[in-house]
mmCIF file of C-alpha atoms and ligand atoms in Angstrom:
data_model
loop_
_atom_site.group_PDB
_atom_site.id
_atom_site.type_symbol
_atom_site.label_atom_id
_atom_site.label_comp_id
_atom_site.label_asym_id
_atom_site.label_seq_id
_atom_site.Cartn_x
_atom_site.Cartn_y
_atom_site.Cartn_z
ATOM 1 C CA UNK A 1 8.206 20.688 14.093
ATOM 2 C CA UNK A 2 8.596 18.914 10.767
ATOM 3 C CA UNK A 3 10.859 19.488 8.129
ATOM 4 C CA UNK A 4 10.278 19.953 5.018
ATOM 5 C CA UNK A 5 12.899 19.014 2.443
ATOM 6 C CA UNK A 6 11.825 18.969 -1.299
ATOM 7 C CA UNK A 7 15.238 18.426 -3.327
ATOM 8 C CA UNK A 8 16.634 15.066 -3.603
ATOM 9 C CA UNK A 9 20.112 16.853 -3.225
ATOM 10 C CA UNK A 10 19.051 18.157 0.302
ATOM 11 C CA UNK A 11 18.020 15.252 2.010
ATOM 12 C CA UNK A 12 21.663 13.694 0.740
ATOM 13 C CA UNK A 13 22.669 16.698 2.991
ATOM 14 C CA UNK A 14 20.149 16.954 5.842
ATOM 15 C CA UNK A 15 21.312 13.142 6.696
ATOM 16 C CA UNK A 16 24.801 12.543 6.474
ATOM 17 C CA UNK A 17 26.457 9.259 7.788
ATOM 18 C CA UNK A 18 27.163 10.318 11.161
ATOM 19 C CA UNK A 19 22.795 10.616 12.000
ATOM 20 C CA UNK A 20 22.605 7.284 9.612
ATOM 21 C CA UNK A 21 24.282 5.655 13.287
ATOM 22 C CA UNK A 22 20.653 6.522 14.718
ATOM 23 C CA UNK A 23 18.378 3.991 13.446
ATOM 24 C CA UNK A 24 16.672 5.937 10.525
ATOM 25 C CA UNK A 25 12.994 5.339 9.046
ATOM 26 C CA UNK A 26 11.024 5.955 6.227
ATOM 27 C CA UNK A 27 7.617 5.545 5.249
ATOM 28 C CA UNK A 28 7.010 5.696 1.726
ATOM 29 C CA UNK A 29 3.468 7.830 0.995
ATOM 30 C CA UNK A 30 1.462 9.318 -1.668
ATOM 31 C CA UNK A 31 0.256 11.404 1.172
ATOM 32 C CA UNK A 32 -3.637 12.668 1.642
ATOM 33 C CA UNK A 33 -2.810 11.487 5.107
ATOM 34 C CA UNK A 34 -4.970 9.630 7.179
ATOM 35 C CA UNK A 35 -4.326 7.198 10.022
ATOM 36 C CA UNK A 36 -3.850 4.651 8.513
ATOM 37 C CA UNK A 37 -0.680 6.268 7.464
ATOM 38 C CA UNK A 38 -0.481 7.409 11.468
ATOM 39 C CA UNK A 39 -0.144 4.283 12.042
ATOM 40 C CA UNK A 40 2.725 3.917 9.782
ATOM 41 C CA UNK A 41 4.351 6.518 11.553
ATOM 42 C CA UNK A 42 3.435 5.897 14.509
ATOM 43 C CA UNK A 43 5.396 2.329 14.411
ATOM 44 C CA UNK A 44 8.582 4.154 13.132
ATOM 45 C CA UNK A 45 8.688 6.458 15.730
ATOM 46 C CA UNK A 46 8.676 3.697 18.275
ATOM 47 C CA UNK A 47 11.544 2.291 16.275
ATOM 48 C CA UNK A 48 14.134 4.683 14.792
ATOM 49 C CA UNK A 49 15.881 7.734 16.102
ATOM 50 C CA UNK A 50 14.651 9.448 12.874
ATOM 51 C CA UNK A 51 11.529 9.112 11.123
ATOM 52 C CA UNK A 52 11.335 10.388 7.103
ATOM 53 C CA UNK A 53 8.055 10.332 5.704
ATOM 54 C CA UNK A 54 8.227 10.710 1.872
ATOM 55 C CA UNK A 55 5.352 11.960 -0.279
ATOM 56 C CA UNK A 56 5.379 11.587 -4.036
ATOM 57 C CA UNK A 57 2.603 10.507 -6.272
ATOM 58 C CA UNK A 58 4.226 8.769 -8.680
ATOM 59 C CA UNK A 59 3.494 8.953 -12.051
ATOM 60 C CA UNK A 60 5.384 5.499 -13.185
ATOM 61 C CA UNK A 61 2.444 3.808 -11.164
ATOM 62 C CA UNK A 62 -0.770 5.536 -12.638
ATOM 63 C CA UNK A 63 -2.049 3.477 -15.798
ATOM 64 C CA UNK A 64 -5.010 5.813 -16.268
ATOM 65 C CA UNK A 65 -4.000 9.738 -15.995
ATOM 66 C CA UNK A 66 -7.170 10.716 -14.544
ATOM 67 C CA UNK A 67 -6.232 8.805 -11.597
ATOM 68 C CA UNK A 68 -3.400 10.550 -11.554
ATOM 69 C CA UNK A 69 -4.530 14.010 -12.290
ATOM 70 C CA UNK A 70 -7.496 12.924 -9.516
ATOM 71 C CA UNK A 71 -5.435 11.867 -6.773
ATOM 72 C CA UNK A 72 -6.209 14.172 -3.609
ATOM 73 C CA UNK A 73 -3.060 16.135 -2.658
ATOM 74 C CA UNK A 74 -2.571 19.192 0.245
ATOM 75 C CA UNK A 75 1.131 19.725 1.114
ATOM 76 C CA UNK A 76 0.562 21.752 4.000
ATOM 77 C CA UNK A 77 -2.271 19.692 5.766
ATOM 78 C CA UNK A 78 0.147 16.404 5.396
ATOM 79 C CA UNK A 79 2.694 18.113 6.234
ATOM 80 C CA UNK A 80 1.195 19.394 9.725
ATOM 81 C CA UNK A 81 0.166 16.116 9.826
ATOM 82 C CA UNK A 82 3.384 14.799 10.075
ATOM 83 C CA UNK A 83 4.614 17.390 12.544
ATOM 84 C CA UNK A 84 1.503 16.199 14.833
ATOM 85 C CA UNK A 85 2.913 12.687 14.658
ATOM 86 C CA UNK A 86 6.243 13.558 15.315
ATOM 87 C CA UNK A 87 7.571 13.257 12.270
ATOM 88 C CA UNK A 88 11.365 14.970 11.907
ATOM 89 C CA UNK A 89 11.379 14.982 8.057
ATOM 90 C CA UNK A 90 8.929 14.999 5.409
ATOM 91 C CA UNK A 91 10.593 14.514 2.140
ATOM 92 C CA UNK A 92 8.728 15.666 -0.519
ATOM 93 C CA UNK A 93 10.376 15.702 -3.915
ATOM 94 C CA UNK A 94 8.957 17.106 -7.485
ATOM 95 C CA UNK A 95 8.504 14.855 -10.188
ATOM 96 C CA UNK A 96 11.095 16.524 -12.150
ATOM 97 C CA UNK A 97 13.806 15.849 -9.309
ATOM 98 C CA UNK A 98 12.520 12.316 -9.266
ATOM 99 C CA UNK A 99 12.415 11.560 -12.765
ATOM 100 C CA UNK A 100 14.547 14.027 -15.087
ATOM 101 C CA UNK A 101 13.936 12.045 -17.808
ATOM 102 C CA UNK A 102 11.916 8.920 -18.432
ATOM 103 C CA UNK A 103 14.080 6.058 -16.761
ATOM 104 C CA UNK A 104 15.646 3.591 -19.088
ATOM 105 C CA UNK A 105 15.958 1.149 -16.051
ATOM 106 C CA UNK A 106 13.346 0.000 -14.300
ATOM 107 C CA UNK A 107 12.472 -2.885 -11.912
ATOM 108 C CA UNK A 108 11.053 -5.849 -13.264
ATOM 109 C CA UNK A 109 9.142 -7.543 -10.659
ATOM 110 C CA UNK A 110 8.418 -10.660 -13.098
ATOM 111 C CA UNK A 111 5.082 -13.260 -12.119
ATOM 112 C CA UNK A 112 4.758 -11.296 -8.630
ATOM 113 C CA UNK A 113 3.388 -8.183 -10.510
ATOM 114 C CA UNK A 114 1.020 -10.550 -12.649
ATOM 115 C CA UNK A 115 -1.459 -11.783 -10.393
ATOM 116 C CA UNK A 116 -4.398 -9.766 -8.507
ATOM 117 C CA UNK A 117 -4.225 -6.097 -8.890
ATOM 118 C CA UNK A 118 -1.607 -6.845 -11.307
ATOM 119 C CA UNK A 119 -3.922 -8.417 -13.854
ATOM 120 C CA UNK A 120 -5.413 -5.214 -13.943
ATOM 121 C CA UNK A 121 -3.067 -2.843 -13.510
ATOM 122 C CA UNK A 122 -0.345 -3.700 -15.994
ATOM 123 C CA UNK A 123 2.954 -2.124 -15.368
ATOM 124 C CA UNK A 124 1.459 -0.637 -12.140
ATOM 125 C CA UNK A 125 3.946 -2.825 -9.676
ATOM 126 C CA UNK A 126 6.846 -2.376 -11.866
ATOM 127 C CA UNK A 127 6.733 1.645 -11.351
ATOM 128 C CA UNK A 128 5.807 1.239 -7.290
ATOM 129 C CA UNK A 129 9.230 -0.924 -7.279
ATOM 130 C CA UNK A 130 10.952 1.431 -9.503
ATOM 131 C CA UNK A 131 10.160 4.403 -7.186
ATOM 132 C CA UNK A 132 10.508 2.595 -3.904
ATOM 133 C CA UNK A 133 14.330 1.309 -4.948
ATOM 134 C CA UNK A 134 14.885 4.712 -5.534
ATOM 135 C CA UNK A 135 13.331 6.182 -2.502
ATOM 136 C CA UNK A 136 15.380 3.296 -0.488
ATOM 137 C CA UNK A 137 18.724 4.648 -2.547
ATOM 138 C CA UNK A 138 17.627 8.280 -2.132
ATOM 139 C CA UNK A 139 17.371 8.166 1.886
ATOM 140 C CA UNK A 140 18.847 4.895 2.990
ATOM 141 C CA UNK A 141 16.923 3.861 5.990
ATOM 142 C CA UNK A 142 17.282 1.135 8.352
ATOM 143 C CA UNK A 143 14.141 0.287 8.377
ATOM 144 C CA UNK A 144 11.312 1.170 5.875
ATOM 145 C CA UNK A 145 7.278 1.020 6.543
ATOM 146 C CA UNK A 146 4.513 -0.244 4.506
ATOM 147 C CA UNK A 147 1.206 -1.127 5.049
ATOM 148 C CA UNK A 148 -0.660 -4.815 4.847
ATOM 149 C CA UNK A 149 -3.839 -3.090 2.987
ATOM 150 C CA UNK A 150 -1.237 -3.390 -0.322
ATOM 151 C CA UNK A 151 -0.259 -7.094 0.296
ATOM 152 C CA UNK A 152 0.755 -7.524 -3.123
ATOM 153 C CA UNK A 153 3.217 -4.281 -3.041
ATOM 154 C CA UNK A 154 4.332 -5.256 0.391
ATOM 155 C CA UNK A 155 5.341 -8.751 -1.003
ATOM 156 C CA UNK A 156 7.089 -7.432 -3.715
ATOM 157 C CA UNK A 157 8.753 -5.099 -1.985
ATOM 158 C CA UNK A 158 10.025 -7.875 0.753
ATOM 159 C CA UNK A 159 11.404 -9.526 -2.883
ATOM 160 C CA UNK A 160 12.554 -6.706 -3.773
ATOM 161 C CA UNK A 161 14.539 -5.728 -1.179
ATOM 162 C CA UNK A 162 15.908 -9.688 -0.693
ATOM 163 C CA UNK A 163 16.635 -9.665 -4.573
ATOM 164 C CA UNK A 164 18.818 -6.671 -4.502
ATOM 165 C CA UNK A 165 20.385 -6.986 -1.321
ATOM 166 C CA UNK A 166 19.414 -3.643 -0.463
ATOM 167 C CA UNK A 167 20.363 -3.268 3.494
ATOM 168 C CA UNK A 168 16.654 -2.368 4.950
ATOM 169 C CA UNK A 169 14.522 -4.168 7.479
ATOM 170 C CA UNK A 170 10.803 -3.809 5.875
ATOM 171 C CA UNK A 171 8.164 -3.816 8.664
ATOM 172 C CA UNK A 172 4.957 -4.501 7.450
ATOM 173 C CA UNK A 173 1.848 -2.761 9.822
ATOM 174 C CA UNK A 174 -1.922 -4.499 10.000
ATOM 175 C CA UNK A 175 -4.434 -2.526 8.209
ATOM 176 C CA UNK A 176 -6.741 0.464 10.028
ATOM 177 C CA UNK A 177 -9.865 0.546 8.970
ATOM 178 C CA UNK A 178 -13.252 2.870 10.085
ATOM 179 C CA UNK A 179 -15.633 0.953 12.612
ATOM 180 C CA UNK A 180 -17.581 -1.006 9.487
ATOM 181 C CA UNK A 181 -14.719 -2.706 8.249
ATOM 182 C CA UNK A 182 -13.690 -0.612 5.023
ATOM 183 C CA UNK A 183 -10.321 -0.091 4.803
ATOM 184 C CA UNK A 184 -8.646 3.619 5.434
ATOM 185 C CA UNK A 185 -7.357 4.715 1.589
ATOM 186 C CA UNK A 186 -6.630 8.239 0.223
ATOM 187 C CA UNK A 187 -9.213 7.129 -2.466
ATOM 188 C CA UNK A 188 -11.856 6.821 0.366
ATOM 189 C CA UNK A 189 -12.132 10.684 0.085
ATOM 190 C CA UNK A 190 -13.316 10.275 -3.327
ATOM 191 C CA UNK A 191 -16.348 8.487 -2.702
ATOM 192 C CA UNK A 192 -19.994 9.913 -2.796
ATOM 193 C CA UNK A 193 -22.156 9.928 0.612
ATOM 194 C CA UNK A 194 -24.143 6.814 -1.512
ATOM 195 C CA UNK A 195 -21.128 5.312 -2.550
ATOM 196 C CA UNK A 196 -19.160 5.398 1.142
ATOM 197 C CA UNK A 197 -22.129 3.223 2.148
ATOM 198 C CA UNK A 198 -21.455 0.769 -0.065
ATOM 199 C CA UNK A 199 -17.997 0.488 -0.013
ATOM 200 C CA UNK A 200 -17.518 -1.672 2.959
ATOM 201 C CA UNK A 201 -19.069 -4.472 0.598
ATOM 202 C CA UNK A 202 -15.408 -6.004 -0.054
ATOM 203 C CA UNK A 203 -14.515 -6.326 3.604
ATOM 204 C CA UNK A 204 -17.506 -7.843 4.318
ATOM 205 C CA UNK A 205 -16.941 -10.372 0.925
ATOM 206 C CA UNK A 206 -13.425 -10.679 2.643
ATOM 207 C CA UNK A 207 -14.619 -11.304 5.978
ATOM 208 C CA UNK A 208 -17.209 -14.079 4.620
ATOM 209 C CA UNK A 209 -14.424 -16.010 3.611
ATOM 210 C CA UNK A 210 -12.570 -15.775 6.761
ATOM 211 C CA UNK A 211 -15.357 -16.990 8.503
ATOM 212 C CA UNK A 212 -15.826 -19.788 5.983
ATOM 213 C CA UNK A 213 -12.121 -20.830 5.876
ATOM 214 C CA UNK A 214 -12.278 -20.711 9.815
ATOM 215 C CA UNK A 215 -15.021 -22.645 9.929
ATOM 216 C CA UNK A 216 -13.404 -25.679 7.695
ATOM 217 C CA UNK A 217 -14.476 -24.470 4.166
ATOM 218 C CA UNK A 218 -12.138 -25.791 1.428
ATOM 219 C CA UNK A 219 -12.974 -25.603 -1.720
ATOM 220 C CA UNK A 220 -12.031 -21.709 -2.957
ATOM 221 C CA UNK A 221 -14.862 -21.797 -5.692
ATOM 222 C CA UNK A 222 -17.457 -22.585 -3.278
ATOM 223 C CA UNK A 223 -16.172 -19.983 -0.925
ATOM 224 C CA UNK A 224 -15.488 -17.347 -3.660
ATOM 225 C CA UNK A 225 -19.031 -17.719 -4.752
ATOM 226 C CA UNK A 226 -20.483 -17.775 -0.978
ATOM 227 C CA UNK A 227 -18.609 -14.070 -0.443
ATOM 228 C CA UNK A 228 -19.451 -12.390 -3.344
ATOM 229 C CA UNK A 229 -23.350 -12.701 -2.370
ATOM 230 C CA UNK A 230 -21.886 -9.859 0.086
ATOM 231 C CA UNK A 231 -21.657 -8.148 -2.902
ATOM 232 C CA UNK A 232 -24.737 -5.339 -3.412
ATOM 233 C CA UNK A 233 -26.356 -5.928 -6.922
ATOM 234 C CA UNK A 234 -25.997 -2.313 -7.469
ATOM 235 C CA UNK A 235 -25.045 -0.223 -10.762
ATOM 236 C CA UNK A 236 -22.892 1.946 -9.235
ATOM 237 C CA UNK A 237 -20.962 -1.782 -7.760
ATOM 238 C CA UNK A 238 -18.504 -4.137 -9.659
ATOM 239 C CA UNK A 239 -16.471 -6.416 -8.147
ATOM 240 C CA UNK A 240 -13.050 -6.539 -10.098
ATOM 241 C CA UNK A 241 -11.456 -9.513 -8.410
ATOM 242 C CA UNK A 242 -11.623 -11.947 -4.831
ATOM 243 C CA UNK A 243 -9.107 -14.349 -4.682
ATOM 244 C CA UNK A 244 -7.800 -16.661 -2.267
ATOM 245 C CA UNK A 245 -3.863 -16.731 -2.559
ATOM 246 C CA UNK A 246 -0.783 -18.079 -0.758
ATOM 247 C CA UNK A 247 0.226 -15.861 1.774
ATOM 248 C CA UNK A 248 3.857 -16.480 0.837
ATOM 249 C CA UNK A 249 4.026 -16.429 -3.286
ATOM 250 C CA UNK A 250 0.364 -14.778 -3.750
ATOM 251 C CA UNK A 251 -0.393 -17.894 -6.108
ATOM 252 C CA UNK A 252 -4.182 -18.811 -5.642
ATOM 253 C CA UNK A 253 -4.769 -22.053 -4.058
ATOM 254 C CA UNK A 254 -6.749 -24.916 -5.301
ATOM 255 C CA UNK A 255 -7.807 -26.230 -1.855
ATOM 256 C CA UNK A 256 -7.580 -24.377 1.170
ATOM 257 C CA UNK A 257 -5.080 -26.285 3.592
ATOM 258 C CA UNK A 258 -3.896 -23.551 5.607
ATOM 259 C CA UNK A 259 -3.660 -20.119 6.100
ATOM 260 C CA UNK A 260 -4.693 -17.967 2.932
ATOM 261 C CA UNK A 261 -5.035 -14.396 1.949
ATOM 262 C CA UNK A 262 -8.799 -13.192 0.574
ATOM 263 C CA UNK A 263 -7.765 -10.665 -1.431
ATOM 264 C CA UNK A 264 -9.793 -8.079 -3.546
ATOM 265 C CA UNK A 265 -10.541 -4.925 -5.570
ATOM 266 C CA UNK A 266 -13.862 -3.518 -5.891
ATOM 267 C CA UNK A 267 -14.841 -0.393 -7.955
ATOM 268 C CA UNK A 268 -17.774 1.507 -6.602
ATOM 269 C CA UNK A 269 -19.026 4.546 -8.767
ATOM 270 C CA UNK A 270 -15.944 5.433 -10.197
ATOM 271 C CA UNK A 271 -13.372 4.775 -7.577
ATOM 272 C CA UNK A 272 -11.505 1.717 -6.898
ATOM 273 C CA UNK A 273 -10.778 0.353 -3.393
ATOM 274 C CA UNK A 274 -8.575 -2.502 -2.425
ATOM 275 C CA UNK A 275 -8.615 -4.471 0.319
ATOM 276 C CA UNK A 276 -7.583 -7.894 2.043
ATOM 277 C CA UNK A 277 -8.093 -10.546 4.916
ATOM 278 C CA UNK A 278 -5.825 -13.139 6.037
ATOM 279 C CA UNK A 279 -7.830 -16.173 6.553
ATOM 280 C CA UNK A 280 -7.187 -19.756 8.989
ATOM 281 C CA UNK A 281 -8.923 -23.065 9.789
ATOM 282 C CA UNK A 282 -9.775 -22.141 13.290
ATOM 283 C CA UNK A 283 -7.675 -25.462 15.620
ATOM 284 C CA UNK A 284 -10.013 -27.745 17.457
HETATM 285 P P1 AMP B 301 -0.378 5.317 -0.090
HETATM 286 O O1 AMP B 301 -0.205 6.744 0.324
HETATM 287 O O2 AMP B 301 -1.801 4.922 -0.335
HETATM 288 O O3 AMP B 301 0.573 4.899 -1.175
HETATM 289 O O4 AMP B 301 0.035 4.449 1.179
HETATM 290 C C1 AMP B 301 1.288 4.613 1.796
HETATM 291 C C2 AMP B 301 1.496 3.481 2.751
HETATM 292 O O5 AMP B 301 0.463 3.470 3.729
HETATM 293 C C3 AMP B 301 1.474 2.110 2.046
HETATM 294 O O6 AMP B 301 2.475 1.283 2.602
HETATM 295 C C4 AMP B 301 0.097 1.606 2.386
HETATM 296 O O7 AMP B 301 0.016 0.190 2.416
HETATM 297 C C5 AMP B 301 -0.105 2.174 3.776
HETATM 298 N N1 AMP B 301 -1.542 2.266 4.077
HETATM 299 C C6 AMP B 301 -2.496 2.843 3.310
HETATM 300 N N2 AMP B 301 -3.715 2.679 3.886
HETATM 301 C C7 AMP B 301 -3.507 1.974 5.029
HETATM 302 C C8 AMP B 301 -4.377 1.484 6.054
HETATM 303 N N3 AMP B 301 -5.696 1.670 6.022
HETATM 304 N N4 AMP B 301 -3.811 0.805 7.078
HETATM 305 C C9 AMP B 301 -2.485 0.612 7.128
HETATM 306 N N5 AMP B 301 -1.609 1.046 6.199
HETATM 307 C C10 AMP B 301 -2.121 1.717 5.152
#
């Protein structure tokens, strides 16, 4: 069974040094759970003695407040969720405990928050690190979990961590997705029976360039253009970004000379999905 434990003060209690000895996880969620998240948890359990799964939506991280004030939440299905996985804690503080005032420090994650998503989401990676060092401080795991769908928070948070010197392993986890390619999100629950069918659009953009890059494609323009035919001319469609990137720094690359990262953001009707494919030359 699950624990719930919704003050920051009581977790500081419920894991004292002496259980810190057994190799302690968290994964860091705005729950709506789904299994993509599983598989989050899944991989911790594996790992660590004790598994925390934390669920805060966190208002630093919202630029538009009806995305906040829209973003699906159900404490007691997550948190038999979690107790189904075999979760021992879920840590679930208020937004008051969290943030008691508005913080006066913050993390600035400088040109890695500029790029991608963060071209459109100004400020957006600066509150997910903000909460995240604090979630790290809050229940100092060994190891913390994060999923590849967010490349761009996942490689910010590796920085982050490396920057700091904060003592945590991050493990990143590949990407679940249903069985036509769209990638599992809370925000997939938003979507209208229309839209659901066209959501899968941007994996299949991202999987067009995979193909392309595998099959010796270089130039990104070409390939850009070439993926988002994949893209429905629809109304209800808009393709925000698709870029090919660096794996390592997330910078996009002018020719394609190794491995890259298609990454994108698609809106369709009013919700917006994210999603991304790691792309090779395929070795003769
Ligand atoms: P969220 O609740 O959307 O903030 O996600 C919490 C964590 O789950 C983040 O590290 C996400 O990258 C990860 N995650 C979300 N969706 C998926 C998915 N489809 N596959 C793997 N990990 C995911």
């Amino acid at each position: 069974m699950t624990e719930l434990v919704d003050a920051i003060s009581r977790i500081r209690q419920r894991l004292p040094a002496r259980e810190r000895a057994t190799r302690l996880g968290l994964v860091p969620t705005m729950g709506a759970l789904h299994a993509g998240h599983a598989s989050l948890i899944n991989r911790a359990r594996q790992e660590c003695g004790i598994v925390v799964v934390s669920i805060f939506v966190n208002p630093l991280q919202f630029d538009s407040r009806a995305d906040l004030e829209g973003y699906p939440h159900d404490l007691e299905v997550d948190l038999q969720f979690c107790s189904r996985m075999g979760a021992d804690i879920v840590f679930a503080p208020t937004a008051e405990d969290m943030y008691p005032e508005p913080p006066a420090c913050t993390v600035d994650v400088g040109r890695l928050g500029e790029g991608l998503c963060g071209r459109f989401r100004p400020g957006h990676f600066q509150g997910v690190a903000t909460v995240v060092m604090k979630l790290l401080q809050i229940v100092q795991p060994g190891l913390a979990y994060f999923g590849e769908k967010d490349a761009q928070q996942l490689a910010i948070i590796r920085r982050l961590v490396a920057d700091f010197n904060v003592p945590v392993g991050i493990v990143g986890v590949p990407t679940i997705r249903d069985g036509d390619g769209l990638a599992l999100s809370s925000r997939n629950r938003r979507l209208s029976e229309g839209d659901r069918v066209l959501a899968p659009a941007l994996y299949q953009a991202l999987d067009t360039v995979r193909r392309d890059v595998a099959a010796g494609a270089t130039d990104p323009a070409a390939i850009r253009a070439r993926a988002l035919e994949e893209v429905p001319q629809d109304a209800s469609v808009k393709i925000e970004y698709l870029e090919l990137v660096s794996p390592s720094d997330l910078r996009p690359v002018e020719r394609v000379a190794g491995p890259v990262l298609a990454a994108g953001a698609l809106w369709v009707g009013g919700v917006r999905l994210i999603d991304n494919v790691y792309c090779e030359q395929e070795r003769i």
